[in-house]
Amino acid sequence: MSVVWLFICAAVMAAGQSWFFRRLGMRRVRYSRTFSRPAAFAGERADMVEVLENRGRLPVPWLRAESRVPAQLRFGAASLSEINGQMYHQSLFFLPPMSRITRRHHVTLSARGVYRAGSVALSAGDLLGISAAFEQLETGAQIVVYPRLVNDDDIPLPCSRFIGELLTRRFLHPDPCLFAGVRAYQPGDPAREVHWGASARMDELMVKTFDYSAEPRLMIVFNVQLGERQWGALNEEQMAVVERGLSLAASLMMRVMDAGASAGFCANTDTLTPGERAYLPPVTGQGRKAEALSFLARLTLKMRMNFYAYLKELQTDADDILVLSCADSRRIREQIDRLRSEGRNVAFYRMPGGWNDDE
């Protein structure tokens, strides 16, 4: 009889603790998730940071945080599981009373894009694992992955030469109306630029200096098609070809903006923002580089219209245009010649991986 009562007492105690932890276990628990940096370049690493707080005076025997994560965010294999082709990240915690736990997970950012890992399912259980309490949270965790940049030595010569000529024009013609200051006279300086007042004060011959009025505005026009006759979605190999071209475009934009000139981007595609077309007007300044890179990170690379038709409808106030396209055809060349006939400085670079539809 005593054995029966022992089993009855044990069952009551097990049910009681199960009810107790299910009812109160997550009431004082707080969970947050963030990335260690808001943005990074493809190929770099970041940390996904989980913070758990138990503000109660009772321990939480176990708590599991589980969420679906994009495959482009590469975590350690020990924390990942694959279910029906989807990747899931799991963390298991024990929370002592009045405790705070911070856990960092190293993540390799394998591809350009905007990735969210904010939705988390929390489950907390009792001492015996009989039952668990569940809660769904939205943490807002997001990271922007910029295109991978190309080394200067790997930039194709036609593109490098075009950018070099564009930047050189900025410093060739100082504007006599834009007075910048004075400097010491050097042999060859014209007499009309001597600043006689400053020369008298400095007891040395001084000449005026001027700012430069030429302000190049580069527009990179990018084609997401590998050929004019291609209308379907790109496969994984084709996407890699276009991504390499986008890395080149991003690198050229950064090079121009680093030199103090303006650079913009447009393409025959859309962005992840509903209703937003892929058009960024020329911008300049170190503070605008992150804006330009974030714009490139949001591109979908899903073709919106044929490239020759896109060139036909192109509207931009930039006088310097660099066309980057894997595809080539007579109709594309005709539209490029039309832009040149309007007095614009246009260069065309055919990126590797596409084809010529006229061949």
mmCIF file of N, CA and C in Angstrom, residues 41 112 144 146-147 246 249-250 253-254 257 263-265 280-299:
data_model
loop_
_atom_site.group_PDB
_atom_site.id
_atom_site.type_symbol
_atom_site.label_atom_id
_atom_site.label_comp_id
_atom_site.label_asym_id
_atom_site.label_seq_id
_atom_site.Cartn_x
_atom_site.Cartn_y
_atom_site.Cartn_z
ATOM 1 N N PHE A 41 29.688 43.570 -45.892
ATOM 2 C CA PHE A 41 29.881 43.142 -47.273
ATOM 3 C C PHE A 41 29.788 41.625 -47.370
ATOM 4 N N ARG A 112 24.884 38.731 -51.266
ATOM 5 C CA ARG A 112 24.254 40.047 -51.164
ATOM 6 C C ARG A 112 22.755 39.908 -50.896
ATOM 7 N N VAL A 144 21.815 43.877 -43.492
ATOM 8 C CA VAL A 144 21.938 44.224 -44.906
ATOM 9 C C VAL A 144 23.322 43.792 -45.372
ATOM 10 N N TYR A 146 25.969 44.017 -48.308
ATOM 11 C CA TYR A 146 26.352 44.754 -49.502
ATOM 12 C C TYR A 146 27.000 43.822 -50.528
ATOM 13 N N PRO A 147 27.027 44.232 -51.791
ATOM 14 C CA PRO A 147 27.748 43.428 -52.794
ATOM 15 C C PRO A 147 29.230 43.319 -52.451
ATOM 16 N N LEU A 246 27.353 42.898 -60.749
ATOM 17 C CA LEU A 246 26.879 43.879 -59.775
ATOM 18 C C LEU A 246 28.003 44.283 -58.817
ATOM 19 N N ALA A 249 29.920 46.876 -60.605
ATOM 20 C CA ALA A 249 29.213 48.160 -60.586
ATOM 21 C C ALA A 249 29.368 48.850 -59.233
ATOM 22 N N ALA A 250 29.231 48.097 -58.147
ATOM 23 C CA ALA A 250 29.380 48.678 -56.811
ATOM 24 C C ALA A 250 30.792 49.210 -56.600
ATOM 25 N N MET A 253 31.248 52.502 -58.464
ATOM 26 C CA MET A 253 30.549 53.596 -57.786
ATOM 27 C C MET A 253 31.349 54.082 -56.582
ATOM 28 N N MET A 254 31.875 53.151 -55.789
ATOM 29 C CA MET A 254 32.655 53.545 -54.617
ATOM 30 C C MET A 254 33.918 54.295 -55.024
ATOM 31 N N MET A 257 32.853 57.866 -55.949
ATOM 32 C CA MET A 257 32.437 58.640 -54.781
ATOM 33 C C MET A 257 33.618 58.943 -53.866
ATOM 34 N N ALA A 263 27.922 59.498 -58.344
ATOM 35 C CA ALA A 263 27.669 58.238 -59.046
ATOM 36 C C ALA A 263 26.248 57.785 -58.755
ATOM 37 N N GLY A 264 25.593 57.270 -59.795
ATOM 38 C CA GLY A 264 24.237 56.732 -59.666
ATOM 39 C C GLY A 264 24.159 55.365 -60.317
ATOM 40 N N PHE A 265 22.996 54.742 -60.176
ATOM 41 C CA PHE A 265 22.823 53.377 -60.685
ATOM 42 C C PHE A 265 21.379 53.189 -61.106
ATOM 43 N N LEU A 280 18.748 54.901 -58.831
ATOM 44 C CA LEU A 280 19.355 55.746 -57.809
ATOM 45 C C LEU A 280 20.039 56.900 -58.512
ATOM 46 N N PRO A 281 19.565 58.135 -58.346
ATOM 47 C CA PRO A 281 20.207 59.275 -59.002
ATOM 48 C C PRO A 281 21.621 59.470 -58.469
ATOM 49 N N PRO A 282 22.484 60.118 -59.255
ATOM 50 C CA PRO A 282 23.864 60.300 -58.802
ATOM 51 C C PRO A 282 23.944 61.008 -57.452
ATOM 52 N N VAL A 283 24.714 60.423 -56.538
ATOM 53 C CA VAL A 283 24.931 60.997 -55.207
ATOM 54 C C VAL A 283 26.431 61.061 -54.971
ATOM 55 N N THR A 284 26.840 61.910 -54.035
ATOM 56 C CA THR A 284 28.258 62.070 -53.735
ATOM 57 C C THR A 284 28.445 62.245 -52.244
ATOM 58 N N GLY A 285 29.681 62.090 -51.787
ATOM 59 C CA GLY A 285 29.988 62.269 -50.371
ATOM 60 C C GLY A 285 30.134 60.947 -49.654
ATOM 61 N N GLN A 286 31.028 60.926 -48.663
ATOM 62 C CA GLN A 286 31.270 59.704 -47.909
ATOM 63 C C GLN A 286 30.012 59.262 -47.171
ATOM 64 N N GLY A 287 29.195 60.219 -46.758
ATOM 65 C CA GLY A 287 27.989 59.873 -46.025
ATOM 66 C C GLY A 287 26.923 59.193 -46.860
ATOM 67 N N ARG A 288 27.059 59.275 -48.199
ATOM 68 C CA ARG A 288 26.040 58.670 -49.070
ATOM 69 C C ARG A 288 26.452 57.290 -49.570
ATOM 70 N N LYS A 289 27.668 56.850 -49.241
ATOM 71 C CA LYS A 289 28.129 55.548 -49.729
ATOM 72 C C LYS A 289 27.275 54.415 -49.173
ATOM 73 N N ALA A 290 26.942 54.481 -47.890
ATOM 74 C CA ALA A 290 26.112 53.435 -47.288
ATOM 75 C C ALA A 290 24.726 53.407 -47.922
ATOM 76 N N GLU A 291 24.205 54.579 -48.266
ATOM 77 C CA GLU A 291 22.905 54.652 -48.942
ATOM 78 C C GLU A 291 22.959 53.948 -50.296
ATOM 79 N N ALA A 292 24.026 54.200 -51.049
ATOM 80 C CA ALA A 292 24.164 53.577 -52.365
ATOM 81 C C ALA A 292 24.329 52.068 -52.240
ATOM 82 N N LEU A 293 25.146 51.623 -51.298
ATOM 83 C CA LEU A 293 25.364 50.180 -51.118
ATOM 84 C C LEU A 293 24.103 49.482 -50.637
ATOM 85 N N SER A 294 23.342 50.125 -49.757
ATOM 86 C CA SER A 294 22.082 49.536 -49.294
ATOM 87 C C SER A 294 21.082 49.407 -50.433
ATOM 88 N N PHE A 295 21.087 50.390 -51.324
ATOM 89 C CA PHE A 295 20.214 50.312 -52.501
ATOM 90 C C PHE A 295 20.582 49.104 -53.355
ATOM 91 N N LEU A 296 21.879 48.904 -53.583
ATOM 92 C CA LEU A 296 22.310 47.757 -54.378
ATOM 93 C C LEU A 296 21.984 46.440 -53.684
ATOM 94 N N ALA A 297 22.019 46.433 -52.356
ATOM 95 C CA ALA A 297 21.707 45.214 -51.616
ATOM 96 C C ALA A 297 20.247 44.813 -51.789
ATOM 97 N N ARG A 298 19.364 45.775 -52.066
ATOM 98 C CA ARG A 298 17.924 45.498 -52.167
ATOM 99 C C ARG A 298 17.494 45.065 -53.563
ATOM 100 N N LEU A 299 18.390 45.042 -54.526
ATOM 101 C CA LEU A 299 18.009 44.672 -55.895
ATOM 102 C C LEU A 299 17.568 43.214 -55.952
#
